[in-house]
Amino acid sequence: MTLLSGRSLTLILLLIFACPLSAKTQQVFRLSPDNGLSQGVVNRLSLDQHQQLWLATDGGLDRFDGYQSRPLYSELLTANTPVYDIQWVSPTLLHIATASEGLLQLDVTTQQM
């Protein structure tokens, strides 16, 4: 069994400790009802083609654009309608499984159910 030379060990240590220093710093924050989320219980998350985050919550459907959360309401999807699941069936059509209204389809380009 051979030991690493001092030079090899120094190179390995430099690589290990230099990698985290070159990484970008990511901002982490909490998304909650205090800052716009319709409800605190999130059942499903999904990204759309524009990298916006869609959240199925016990209080409805929300869209987060990276800056703020916006609830989506319609005649069928009102405030406090529990949304259990969401599934993209095409880049512009989202299926929404609700507790009270059954399965809904949302066209995200027109915002029509």
PDB file of N, CA and C in Angstrom:
ATOM      1  N   MET A   1       0.849  -1.175   0.000  1.00  0.00           N
ATOM      2  CA  MET A   1       0.000   0.000   0.000  1.00  0.00           C
ATOM      3  C   MET A   1       0.895   1.238   0.000  1.00  0.00           C
ATOM      4  N   THR A   2       0.612   2.150  -0.928  1.00  0.00           N
ATOM      5  CA  THR A   2       1.423   3.357  -0.998  1.00  0.00           C
ATOM      6  C   THR A   2       0.627   4.552  -0.485  1.00  0.00           C
ATOM      7  N   LEU A   3       1.330   5.433   0.121  1.00  0.00           N
ATOM      8  CA  LEU A   3       0.702   6.654   0.615  1.00  0.00           C
ATOM      9  C   LEU A   3       0.785   7.720  -0.456  1.00  0.00           C
ATOM     10  N   LEU A   4      -0.172   8.624  -0.417  1.00  0.00           N
ATOM     11  CA  LEU A   4      -0.130   9.738  -1.355  1.00  0.00           C
ATOM     12  C   LEU A   4       1.053  10.637  -1.017  1.00  0.00           C
ATOM     13  N   SER A   5       1.693  11.127  -2.050  1.00  0.00           N
ATOM     14  CA  SER A   5       2.789  12.063  -1.801  1.00  0.00           C
ATOM     15  C   SER A   5       2.212  13.385  -1.307  1.00  0.00           C
ATOM     16  N   GLY A   6       3.016  14.165  -0.687  1.00  0.00           N
ATOM     17  CA  GLY A   6       2.569  15.461  -0.175  1.00  0.00           C
ATOM     18  C   GLY A   6       1.985  16.339  -1.262  1.00  0.00           C
ATOM     19  N   ARG A   7       2.572  16.257  -2.423  1.00  0.00           N
ATOM     20  CA  ARG A   7       2.107  17.059  -3.551  1.00  0.00           C
ATOM     21  C   ARG A   7       0.729  16.617  -4.023  1.00  0.00           C
ATOM     22  N   SER A   8       0.483  15.302  -4.122  1.00  0.00           N
ATOM     23  CA  SER A   8      -0.810  14.769  -4.536  1.00  0.00           C
ATOM     24  C   SER A   8      -1.883  15.098  -3.512  1.00  0.00           C
ATOM     25  N   LEU A   9      -1.550  14.947  -2.247  1.00  0.00           N
ATOM     26  CA  LEU A   9      -2.499  15.238  -1.179  1.00  0.00           C
ATOM     27  C   LEU A   9      -2.879  16.713  -1.191  1.00  0.00           C
ATOM     28  N   THR A  10      -1.924  17.586  -1.409  1.00  0.00           N
ATOM     29  CA  THR A  10      -2.196  19.022  -1.476  1.00  0.00           C
ATOM     30  C   THR A  10      -3.120  19.338  -2.644  1.00  0.00           C
ATOM     31  N   LEU A  11      -2.890  18.728  -3.799  1.00  0.00           N
ATOM     32  CA  LEU A  11      -3.721  18.950  -4.976  1.00  0.00           C
ATOM     33  C   LEU A  11      -5.152  18.484  -4.722  1.00  0.00           C
ATOM     34  N   ILE A  12      -5.311  17.314  -4.114  1.00  0.00           N
ATOM     35  CA  ILE A  12      -6.644  16.785  -3.813  1.00  0.00           C
ATOM     36  C   ILE A  12      -7.380  17.712  -2.844  1.00  0.00           C
ATOM     37  N   LEU A  13      -6.701  18.166  -1.810  1.00  0.00           N
ATOM     38  CA  LEU A  13      -7.326  19.067  -0.839  1.00  0.00           C
ATOM     39  C   LEU A  13      -7.721  20.396  -1.476  1.00  0.00           C
ATOM     40  N   LEU A  14      -6.878  20.919  -2.354  1.00  0.00           N
ATOM     41  CA  LEU A  14      -7.212  22.162  -3.047  1.00  0.00           C
ATOM     42  C   LEU A  14      -8.453  21.988  -3.911  1.00  0.00           C
ATOM     43  N   LEU A  15      -8.557  20.887  -4.610  1.00  0.00           N
ATOM     44  CA  LEU A  15      -9.727  20.632  -5.457  1.00  0.00           C
ATOM     45  C   LEU A  15     -10.998  20.494  -4.624  1.00  0.00           C
ATOM     46  N   ILE A  16     -10.899  19.791  -3.523  1.00  0.00           N
ATOM     47  CA  ILE A  16     -12.068  19.591  -2.661  1.00  0.00           C
ATOM     48  C   ILE A  16     -12.562  20.920  -2.101  1.00  0.00           C
ATOM     49  N   PHE A  17     -11.659  21.740  -1.615  1.00  0.00           N
ATOM     50  CA  PHE A  17     -12.068  22.987  -0.977  1.00  0.00           C
ATOM     51  C   PHE A  17     -12.306  24.124  -1.974  1.00  0.00           C
ATOM     52  N   ALA A  18     -11.785  24.038  -3.172  1.00  0.00           N
ATOM     53  CA  ALA A  18     -11.983  25.090  -4.166  1.00  0.00           C
ATOM     54  C   ALA A  18     -13.336  24.961  -4.849  1.00  0.00           C
ATOM     55  N   CYS A  19     -13.864  23.770  -4.993  1.00  0.00           N
ATOM     56  CA  CYS A  19     -15.134  23.567  -5.699  1.00  0.00           C
ATOM     57  C   CYS A  19     -16.292  24.316  -5.043  1.00  0.00           C
ATOM     58  N   PRO A  20     -16.495  24.204  -3.739  1.00  0.00           N
ATOM     59  CA  PRO A  20     -17.597  24.955  -3.137  1.00  0.00           C
ATOM     60  C   PRO A  20     -17.429  26.473  -3.255  1.00  0.00           C
ATOM     61  N   LEU A  21     -16.193  26.952  -3.309  1.00  0.00           N
ATOM     62  CA  LEU A  21     -15.966  28.386  -3.399  1.00  0.00           C
ATOM     63  C   LEU A  21     -16.358  28.933  -4.762  1.00  0.00           C
ATOM     64  N   SER A  22     -16.299  28.106  -5.795  1.00  0.00           N
ATOM     65  CA  SER A  22     -16.634  28.584  -7.126  1.00  0.00           C
ATOM     66  C   SER A  22     -18.112  28.423  -7.457  1.00  0.00           C
ATOM     67  N   ALA A  23     -18.878  27.741  -6.628  1.00  0.00           N
ATOM     68  CA  ALA A  23     -20.294  27.526  -6.879  1.00  0.00           C
ATOM     69  C   ALA A  23     -21.074  28.812  -6.627  1.00  0.00           C
ATOM     70  N   LYS A  24     -22.161  28.988  -7.380  1.00  0.00           N
ATOM     71  CA  LYS A  24     -23.024  30.141  -7.183  1.00  0.00           C
ATOM     72  C   LYS A  24     -23.776  30.004  -5.868  1.00  0.00           C
ATOM     73  N   THR A  25     -24.029  31.112  -5.250  1.00  0.00           N
ATOM     74  CA  THR A  25     -24.822  31.121  -4.031  1.00  0.00           C
ATOM     75  C   THR A  25     -26.293  31.126  -4.417  1.00  0.00           C
ATOM     76  N   GLN A  26     -27.050  30.189  -3.885  1.00  0.00           N
ATOM     77  CA  GLN A  26     -28.471  30.085  -4.159  1.00  0.00           C
ATOM     78  C   GLN A  26     -29.259  30.748  -3.041  1.00  0.00           C
ATOM     79  N   GLN A  27     -30.290  31.487  -3.418  1.00  0.00           N
ATOM     80  CA  GLN A  27     -31.140  32.114  -2.421  1.00  0.00           C
ATOM     81  C   GLN A  27     -32.280  31.156  -2.098  1.00  0.00           C
ATOM     82  N   VAL A  28     -32.491  30.908  -0.822  1.00  0.00           N
ATOM     83  CA  VAL A  28     -33.548  30.023  -0.364  1.00  0.00           C
ATOM     84  C   VAL A  28     -34.484  30.831   0.510  1.00  0.00           C
ATOM     85  N   PHE A  29     -35.779  30.698   0.248  1.00  0.00           N
ATOM     86  CA  PHE A  29     -36.741  31.372   1.100  1.00  0.00           C
ATOM     87  C   PHE A  29     -37.970  30.484   1.232  1.00  0.00           C
ATOM     88  N   ARG A  30     -38.822  30.831   2.147  1.00  0.00           N
ATOM     89  CA  ARG A  30     -40.009  30.035   2.445  1.00  0.00           C
ATOM     90  C   ARG A  30     -41.207  30.595   1.691  1.00  0.00           C
ATOM     91  N   LEU A  31     -41.907  29.719   0.995  1.00  0.00           N
ATOM     92  CA  LEU A  31     -43.148  30.070   0.318  1.00  0.00           C
ATOM     93  C   LEU A  31     -44.283  29.569   1.191  1.00  0.00           C
ATOM     94  N   SER A  32     -45.111  30.491   1.687  1.00  0.00           N
ATOM     95  CA  SER A  32     -46.160  30.134   2.639  1.00  0.00           C
ATOM     96  C   SER A  32     -47.356  31.060   2.452  1.00  0.00           C
ATOM     97  N   PRO A  33     -48.448  30.806   3.175  1.00  0.00           N
ATOM     98  CA  PRO A  33     -49.596  31.723   3.105  1.00  0.00           C
ATOM     99  C   PRO A  33     -49.234  33.154   3.523  1.00  0.00           C
ATOM    100  N   ASP A  34     -48.199  33.319   4.320  1.00  0.00           N
ATOM    101  CA  ASP A  34     -47.774  34.651   4.735  1.00  0.00           C
ATOM    102  C   ASP A  34     -47.267  35.499   3.571  1.00  0.00           C
ATOM    103  N   ASN A  35     -46.789  34.839   2.502  1.00  0.00           N
ATOM    104  CA  ASN A  35     -46.307  35.592   1.348  1.00  0.00           C
ATOM    105  C   ASN A  35     -46.995  35.189   0.044  1.00  0.00           C
ATOM    106  N   GLY A  36     -48.285  34.825   0.128  1.00  0.00           N
ATOM    107  CA  GLY A  36     -49.088  34.677  -1.082  1.00  0.00           C
ATOM    108  C   GLY A  36     -49.596  33.298  -1.432  1.00  0.00           C
ATOM    109  N   LEU A  37     -49.055  32.248  -0.856  1.00  0.00           N
ATOM    110  CA  LEU A  37     -49.526  30.896  -1.171  1.00  0.00           C
ATOM    111  C   LEU A  37     -50.944  30.733  -0.634  1.00  0.00           C
ATOM    112  N   SER A  38     -51.832  30.115  -1.425  1.00  0.00           N
ATOM    113  CA  SER A  38     -53.236  30.040  -1.015  1.00  0.00           C
ATOM    114  C   SER A  38     -53.454  29.176   0.217  1.00  0.00           C
ATOM    115  N   GLN A  39     -52.588  28.211   0.459  1.00  0.00           N
ATOM    116  CA  GLN A  39     -52.727  27.342   1.625  1.00  0.00           C
ATOM    117  C   GLN A  39     -51.382  26.703   1.914  1.00  0.00           C
ATOM    118  N   GLY A  40     -51.127  26.347   3.161  1.00  0.00           N
ATOM    119  CA  GLY A  40     -49.822  25.831   3.552  1.00  0.00           C
ATOM    120  C   GLY A  40     -49.561  24.379   3.219  1.00  0.00           C
ATOM    121  N   VAL A  41     -50.611  23.598   2.947  1.00  0.00           N
ATOM    122  CA  VAL A  41     -50.422  22.187   2.616  1.00  0.00           C
ATOM    123  C   VAL A  41     -50.307  22.053   1.101  1.00  0.00           C
ATOM    124  N   VAL A  42     -49.134  21.628   0.620  1.00  0.00           N
ATOM    125  CA  VAL A  42     -48.888  21.453  -0.813  1.00  0.00           C
ATOM    126  C   VAL A  42     -48.901  19.965  -1.120  1.00  0.00           C
ATOM    127  N   ASN A  43     -49.789  19.569  -2.047  1.00  0.00           N
ATOM    128  CA  ASN A  43     -49.943  18.163  -2.402  1.00  0.00           C
ATOM    129  C   ASN A  43     -49.079  17.746  -3.587  1.00  0.00           C
ATOM    130  N   ARG A  44     -48.824  18.670  -4.515  1.00  0.00           N
ATOM    131  CA  ARG A  44     -48.039  18.320  -5.713  1.00  0.00           C
ATOM    132  C   ARG A  44     -47.394  19.585  -6.268  1.00  0.00           C
ATOM    133  N   LEU A  45     -46.186  19.422  -6.814  1.00  0.00           N
ATOM    134  CA  LEU A  45     -45.443  20.496  -7.477  1.00  0.00           C
ATOM    135  C   LEU A  45     -45.174  20.091  -8.917  1.00  0.00           C
ATOM    136  N   SER A  46     -45.185  21.064  -9.836  1.00  0.00           N
ATOM    137  CA  SER A  46     -44.864  20.773 -11.227  1.00  0.00           C
ATOM    138  C   SER A  46     -44.341  22.034 -11.908  1.00  0.00           C
ATOM    139  N   LEU A  47     -43.323  21.875 -12.760  1.00  0.00           N
ATOM    140  CA  LEU A  47     -42.782  22.988 -13.541  1.00  0.00           C
ATOM    141  C   LEU A  47     -43.390  22.985 -14.931  1.00  0.00           C
ATOM    142  N   ASP A  48     -43.719  24.174 -15.452  1.00  0.00           N
ATOM    143  CA  ASP A  48     -44.199  24.255 -16.826  1.00  0.00           C
ATOM    144  C   ASP A  48     -43.034  24.544 -17.769  1.00  0.00           C
ATOM    145  N   GLN A  49     -43.343  24.734 -19.043  1.00  0.00           N
ATOM    146  CA  GLN A  49     -42.295  24.943 -20.040  1.00  0.00           C
ATOM    147  C   GLN A  49     -41.551  26.270 -19.858  1.00  0.00           C
ATOM    148  N   HIS A  50     -42.120  27.190 -19.083  1.00  0.00           N
ATOM    149  CA  HIS A  50     -41.479  28.478 -18.820  1.00  0.00           C
ATOM    150  C   HIS A  50     -40.783  28.502 -17.460  1.00  0.00           C
ATOM    151  N   GLN A  51     -40.632  27.317 -16.851  1.00  0.00           N
ATOM    152  CA  GLN A  51     -39.989  27.155 -15.548  1.00  0.00           C
ATOM    153  C   GLN A  51     -40.740  27.865 -14.429  1.00  0.00           C
ATOM    154  N   GLN A  52     -42.054  27.993 -14.585  1.00  0.00           N
ATOM    155  CA  GLN A  52     -42.885  28.493 -13.493  1.00  0.00           C
ATOM    156  C   GLN A  52     -43.361  27.287 -12.698  1.00  0.00           C
ATOM    157  N   LEU A  53     -43.416  27.444 -11.397  1.00  0.00           N
ATOM    158  CA  LEU A  53     -43.787  26.356 -10.504  1.00  0.00           C
ATOM    159  C   LEU A  53     -45.290  26.410 -10.236  1.00  0.00           C
ATOM    160  N   TRP A  54     -45.968  25.280 -10.459  1.00  0.00           N
ATOM    161  CA  TRP A  54     -47.390  25.145 -10.182  1.00  0.00           C
ATOM    162  C   TRP A  54     -47.521  24.296  -8.926  1.00  0.00           C
ATOM    163  N   LEU A  55     -48.389  24.743  -8.011  1.00  0.00           N
ATOM    164  CA  LEU A  55     -48.548  24.076  -6.722  1.00  0.00           C
ATOM    165  C   LEU A  55     -50.010  23.695  -6.506  1.00  0.00           C
ATOM    166  N   ALA A  56     -50.250  22.414  -6.301  1.00  0.00           N
ATOM    167  CA  ALA A  56     -51.581  21.924  -5.937  1.00  0.00           C
ATOM    168  C   ALA A  56     -51.654  21.925  -4.422  1.00  0.00           C
ATOM    169  N   THR A  57     -52.558  22.744  -3.864  1.00  0.00           N
ATOM    170  CA  THR A  57     -52.646  22.871  -2.410  1.00  0.00           C
ATOM    171  C   THR A  57     -54.050  22.495  -1.939  1.00  0.00           C
ATOM    172  N   ASP A  58     -54.192  22.372  -0.640  1.00  0.00           N
ATOM    173  CA  ASP A  58     -55.514  22.124  -0.063  1.00  0.00           C
ATOM    174  C   ASP A  58     -56.417  23.343  -0.186  1.00  0.00           C
ATOM    175  N   GLY A  59     -55.864  24.472  -0.600  1.00  0.00           N
ATOM    176  CA  GLY A  59     -56.656  25.685  -0.764  1.00  0.00           C
ATOM    177  C   GLY A  59     -56.784  26.131  -2.207  1.00  0.00           C
ATOM    178  N   GLY A  60     -56.373  25.314  -3.165  1.00  0.00           N
ATOM    179  CA  GLY A  60     -56.504  25.669  -4.573  1.00  0.00           C
ATOM    180  C   GLY A  60     -55.221  25.438  -5.356  1.00  0.00           C
ATOM    181  N   LEU A  61     -55.162  26.073  -6.525  1.00  0.00           N
ATOM    182  CA  LEU A  61     -54.019  25.949  -7.433  1.00  0.00           C
ATOM    183  C   LEU A  61     -53.279  27.277  -7.463  1.00  0.00           C
ATOM    184  N   ASP A  62     -51.970  27.226  -7.296  1.00  0.00           N
ATOM    185  CA  ASP A  62     -51.135  28.426  -7.312  1.00  0.00           C
ATOM    186  C   ASP A  62     -50.055  28.296  -8.376  1.00  0.00           C
ATOM    187  N   ARG A  63     -49.639  29.457  -8.904  1.00  0.00           N
ATOM    188  CA  ARG A  63     -48.508  29.517  -9.833  1.00  0.00           C
ATOM    189  C   ARG A  63     -47.469  30.450  -9.231  1.00  0.00           C
ATOM    190  N   PHE A  64     -46.219  29.982  -9.166  1.00  0.00           N
ATOM    191  CA  PHE A  64     -45.116  30.771  -8.617  1.00  0.00           C
ATOM    192  C   PHE A  64     -44.135  31.049  -9.733  1.00  0.00           C
ATOM    193  N   ASP A  65     -43.875  32.330 -10.000  1.00  0.00           N
ATOM    194  CA  ASP A  65     -43.005  32.722 -11.115  1.00  0.00           C
ATOM    195  C   ASP A  65     -41.560  32.991 -10.702  1.00  0.00           C
ATOM    196  N   GLY A  66     -41.232  32.660  -9.457  1.00  0.00           N
ATOM    197  CA  GLY A  66     -39.896  32.914  -8.953  1.00  0.00           C
ATOM    198  C   GLY A  66     -39.838  34.152  -8.070  1.00  0.00           C
ATOM    199  N   TYR A  67     -40.903  34.957  -8.121  1.00  0.00           N
ATOM    200  CA  TYR A  67     -40.962  36.177  -7.321  1.00  0.00           C
ATOM    201  C   TYR A  67     -42.181  36.215  -6.409  1.00  0.00           C
ATOM    202  N   GLN A  68     -43.330  35.813  -6.966  1.00  0.00           N
ATOM    203  CA  GLN A  68     -44.543  35.823  -6.161  1.00  0.00           C
ATOM    204  C   GLN A  68     -45.465  34.673  -6.552  1.00  0.00           C
ATOM    205  N   SER A  69     -46.306  34.298  -5.600  1.00  0.00           N
ATOM    206  CA  SER A  69     -47.278  33.236  -5.814  1.00  0.00           C
ATOM    207  C   SER A  69     -48.623  33.866  -6.140  1.00  0.00           C
ATOM    208  N   ARG A  70     -49.302  33.288  -7.150  1.00  0.00           N
ATOM    209  CA  ARG A  70     -50.621  33.792  -7.542  1.00  0.00           C
ATOM    210  C   ARG A  70     -51.606  32.628  -7.581  1.00  0.00           C
ATOM    211  N   PRO A  71     -52.679  32.717  -6.803  1.00  0.00           N
ATOM    212  CA  PRO A  71     -53.702  31.670  -6.891  1.00  0.00           C
ATOM    213  C   PRO A  71     -54.503  31.814  -8.181  1.00  0.00           C
ATOM    214  N   LEU A  72     -54.936  30.687  -8.742  1.00  0.00           N
ATOM    215  CA  LEU A  72     -55.762  30.707  -9.946  1.00  0.00           C
ATOM    216  C   LEU A  72     -57.169  30.283  -9.566  1.00  0.00           C
ATOM    217  N   TYR A  73     -58.118  31.141  -9.848  1.00  0.00           N
ATOM    218  CA  TYR A  73     -59.509  30.855  -9.536  1.00  0.00           C
ATOM    219  C   TYR A  73     -60.350  30.912 -10.800  1.00  0.00           C
ATOM    220  N   SER A  74     -61.436  30.145 -10.802  1.00  0.00           N
ATOM    221  CA  SER A  74     -62.417  30.176 -11.885  1.00  0.00           C
ATOM    222  C   SER A  74     -63.761  29.809 -11.277  1.00  0.00           C
ATOM    223  N   GLU A  75     -64.780  29.672 -12.136  1.00  0.00           N
ATOM    224  CA  GLU A  75     -66.092  29.251 -11.634  1.00  0.00           C
ATOM    225  C   GLU A  75     -66.015  27.867 -10.999  1.00  0.00           C
ATOM    226  N   LEU A  76     -65.206  26.989 -11.588  1.00  0.00           N
ATOM    227  CA  LEU A  76     -65.100  25.620 -11.083  1.00  0.00           C
ATOM    228  C   LEU A  76     -64.036  25.462 -10.013  1.00  0.00           C
ATOM    229  N   LEU A  77     -63.027  26.286 -10.079  1.00  0.00           N
ATOM    230  CA  LEU A  77     -61.913  26.186  -9.130  1.00  0.00           C
ATOM    231  C   LEU A  77     -61.909  27.444  -8.263  1.00  0.00           C
ATOM    232  N   THR A  78     -62.650  27.381  -7.176  1.00  0.00           N
ATOM    233  CA  THR A  78     -62.793  28.536  -6.299  1.00  0.00           C
ATOM    234  C   THR A  78     -61.765  28.473  -5.173  1.00  0.00           C
ATOM    235  N   ALA A  79     -61.707  29.540  -4.398  1.00  0.00           N
ATOM    236  CA  ALA A  79     -60.825  29.551  -3.231  1.00  0.00           C
ATOM    237  C   ALA A  79     -61.228  28.428  -2.290  1.00  0.00           C
ATOM    238  N   ASN A  80     -60.252  27.797  -1.700  1.00  0.00           N
ATOM    239  CA  ASN A  80     -60.439  26.694  -0.746  1.00  0.00           C
ATOM    240  C   ASN A  80     -60.938  25.400  -1.382  1.00  0.00           C
ATOM    241  N   THR A  81     -60.833  25.268  -2.718  1.00  0.00           N
ATOM    242  CA  THR A  81     -61.093  23.988  -3.369  1.00  0.00           C
ATOM    243  C   THR A  81     -59.812  23.165  -3.280  1.00  0.00           C
ATOM    244  N   PRO A  82     -59.829  22.058  -2.527  1.00  0.00           N
ATOM    245  CA  PRO A  82     -58.604  21.250  -2.436  1.00  0.00           C
ATOM    246  C   PRO A  82     -58.208  20.671  -3.799  1.00  0.00           C
ATOM    247  N   VAL A  83     -56.947  20.855  -4.162  1.00  0.00           N
ATOM    248  CA  VAL A  83     -56.392  20.285  -5.389  1.00  0.00           C
ATOM    249  C   VAL A  83     -55.390  19.223  -4.956  1.00  0.00           C
ATOM    250  N   TYR A  84     -55.661  17.980  -5.374  1.00  0.00           N
ATOM    251  CA  TYR A  84     -54.827  16.870  -4.932  1.00  0.00           C
ATOM    252  C   TYR A  84     -53.695  16.523  -5.885  1.00  0.00           C
ATOM    253  N   ASP A  85     -53.905  16.763  -7.175  1.00  0.00           N
ATOM    254  CA  ASP A  85     -52.872  16.376  -8.131  1.00  0.00           C
ATOM    255  C   ASP A  85     -52.978  17.261  -9.362  1.00  0.00           C
ATOM    256  N   ILE A  86     -51.854  17.451 -10.046  1.00  0.00           N
ATOM    257  CA  ILE A  86     -51.802  18.160 -11.321  1.00  0.00           C
ATOM    258  C   ILE A  86     -50.890  17.374 -12.256  1.00  0.00           C
ATOM    259  N   GLN A  87     -51.245  17.390 -13.539  1.00  0.00           N
ATOM    260  CA  GLN A  87     -50.463  16.636 -14.523  1.00  0.00           C
ATOM    261  C   GLN A  87     -50.512  17.364 -15.857  1.00  0.00           C
ATOM    262  N   TRP A  88     -49.344  17.633 -16.438  1.00  0.00           N
ATOM    263  CA  TRP A  88     -49.279  18.247 -17.762  1.00  0.00           C
ATOM    264  C   TRP A  88     -49.587  17.203 -18.812  1.00  0.00           C
ATOM    265  N   VAL A  89     -50.559  17.489 -19.696  1.00  0.00           N
ATOM    266  CA  VAL A  89     -50.868  16.574 -20.803  1.00  0.00           C
ATOM    267  C   VAL A  89     -50.337  17.124 -22.120  1.00  0.00           C
ATOM    268  N   SER A  90     -49.983  18.392 -22.123  1.00  0.00           N
ATOM    269  CA  SER A  90     -49.290  19.034 -23.240  1.00  0.00           C
ATOM    270  C   SER A  90     -48.610  20.276 -22.645  1.00  0.00           C
ATOM    271  N   PRO A  91     -47.791  20.967 -23.424  1.00  0.00           N
ATOM    272  CA  PRO A  91     -47.131  22.153 -22.857  1.00  0.00           C
ATOM    273  C   PRO A  91     -48.099  23.247 -22.379  1.00  0.00           C
ATOM    274  N   THR A  92     -49.347  23.229 -22.882  1.00  0.00           N
ATOM    275  CA  THR A  92     -50.293  24.286 -22.499  1.00  0.00           C
ATOM    276  C   THR A  92     -51.531  23.771 -21.765  1.00  0.00           C
ATOM    277  N   LEU A  93     -51.684  22.460 -21.620  1.00  0.00           N
ATOM    278  CA  LEU A  93     -52.864  21.901 -20.953  1.00  0.00           C
ATOM    279  C   LEU A  93     -52.479  21.190 -19.662  1.00  0.00           C
ATOM    280  N   LEU A  94     -53.135  21.605 -18.580  1.00  0.00           N
ATOM    281  CA  LEU A  94     -52.877  21.052 -17.265  1.00  0.00           C
ATOM    282  C   LEU A  94     -54.143  20.381 -16.744  1.00  0.00           C
ATOM    283  N   HIS A  95     -54.042  19.117 -16.372  1.00  0.00           N
ATOM    284  CA  HIS A  95     -55.151  18.425 -15.721  1.00  0.00           C
ATOM    285  C   HIS A  95     -55.041  18.643 -14.221  1.00  0.00           C
ATOM    286  N   ILE A  96     -56.196  18.927 -13.607  1.00  0.00           N
ATOM    287  CA  ILE A  96     -56.253  19.276 -12.190  1.00  0.00           C
ATOM    288  C   ILE A  96     -57.254  18.351 -11.513  1.00  0.00           C
ATOM    289  N   ALA A  97     -56.789  17.565 -10.540  1.00  0.00           N
ATOM    290  CA  ALA A  97     -57.668  16.667  -9.790  1.00  0.00           C
ATOM    291  C   ALA A  97     -58.084  17.366  -8.498  1.00  0.00           C
ATOM    292  N   THR A  98     -59.407  17.595  -8.354  1.00  0.00           N
ATOM    293  CA  THR A  98     -59.929  18.304  -7.183  1.00  0.00           C
ATOM    294  C   THR A  98     -60.793  17.373  -6.344  1.00  0.00           C
ATOM    295  N   ALA A  99     -61.079  17.806  -5.137  1.00  0.00           N
ATOM    296  CA  ALA A  99     -61.918  17.017  -4.232  1.00  0.00           C
ATOM    297  C   ALA A  99     -63.391  17.167  -4.577  1.00  0.00           C
ATOM    298  N   SER A 100     -63.806  18.365  -4.949  1.00  0.00           N
ATOM    299  CA  SER A 100     -65.232  18.616  -5.123  1.00  0.00           C
ATOM    300  C   SER A 100     -65.687  18.725  -6.572  1.00  0.00           C
ATOM    301  N   GLU A 101     -64.794  19.090  -7.479  1.00  0.00           N
ATOM    302  CA  GLU A 101     -65.183  19.319  -8.877  1.00  0.00           C
ATOM    303  C   GLU A 101     -64.701  18.219  -9.824  1.00  0.00           C
ATOM    304  N   GLY A 102     -64.022  17.215  -9.312  1.00  0.00           N
ATOM    305  CA  GLY A 102     -63.519  16.147 -10.166  1.00  0.00           C
ATOM    306  C   GLY A 102     -62.283  16.576 -10.929  1.00  0.00           C
ATOM    307  N   LEU A 103     -62.141  16.065 -12.137  1.00  0.00           N
ATOM    308  CA  LEU A 103     -60.976  16.357 -12.974  1.00  0.00           C
ATOM    309  C   LEU A 103     -61.273  17.552 -13.868  1.00  0.00           C
ATOM    310  N   LEU A 104     -60.430  18.558 -13.804  1.00  0.00           N
ATOM    311  CA  LEU A 104     -60.575  19.762 -14.620  1.00  0.00           C
ATOM    312  C   LEU A 104     -59.395  19.866 -15.575  1.00  0.00           C
ATOM    313  N   GLN A 105     -59.604  20.584 -16.681  1.00  0.00           N
ATOM    314  CA  GLN A 105     -58.518  20.849 -17.624  1.00  0.00           C
ATOM    315  C   GLN A 105     -58.367  22.357 -17.769  1.00  0.00           C
ATOM    316  N   LEU A 106     -57.146  22.839 -17.586  1.00  0.00           N
ATOM    317  CA  LEU A 106     -56.850  24.262 -17.700  1.00  0.00           C
ATOM    318  C   LEU A 106     -55.955  24.496 -18.905  1.00  0.00           C
ATOM    319  N   ASP A 107     -56.372  25.402 -19.772  1.00  0.00           N
ATOM    320  CA  ASP A 107     -55.516  25.878 -20.862  1.00  0.00           C
ATOM    321  C   ASP A 107     -54.756  27.075 -20.302  1.00  0.00           C
ATOM    322  N   VAL A 108     -53.458  26.919 -20.067  1.00  0.00           N
ATOM    323  CA  VAL A 108     -52.701  27.969 -19.394  1.00  0.00           C
ATOM    324  C   VAL A 108     -52.469  29.186 -20.273  1.00  0.00           C
ATOM    325  N   THR A 109     -52.598  29.051 -21.580  1.00  0.00           N
ATOM    326  CA  THR A 109     -52.417  30.221 -22.450  1.00  0.00           C
ATOM    327  C   THR A 109     -53.623  31.157 -22.398  1.00  0.00           C
ATOM    328  N   THR A 110     -54.823  30.580 -22.257  1.00  0.00           N
ATOM    329  CA  THR A 110     -56.040  31.401 -22.201  1.00  0.00           C
ATOM    330  C   THR A 110     -56.600  31.525 -20.793  1.00  0.00           C
ATOM    331  N   GLN A 111     -56.069  30.725 -19.845  1.00  0.00           N
ATOM    332  CA  GLN A 111     -56.562  30.661 -18.457  1.00  0.00           C
ATOM    333  C   GLN A 111     -58.006  30.179 -18.395  1.00  0.00           C
ATOM    334  N   GLN A 112     -58.438  29.397 -19.388  1.00  0.00           N
ATOM    335  CA  GLN A 112     -59.810  28.880 -19.432  1.00  0.00           C
ATOM    336  C   GLN A 112     -59.844  27.427 -18.999  1.00  0.00           C
ATOM    337  N   MET A 113     -60.880  27.082 -18.230  1.00  0.00           N
ATOM    338  CA  MET A 113     -61.118  25.683 -17.798  1.00  0.00           C
ATOM    339  C   MET A 113     -61.968  25.002 -18.857  1.00  0.00           C
TER     340      MET A 113
END
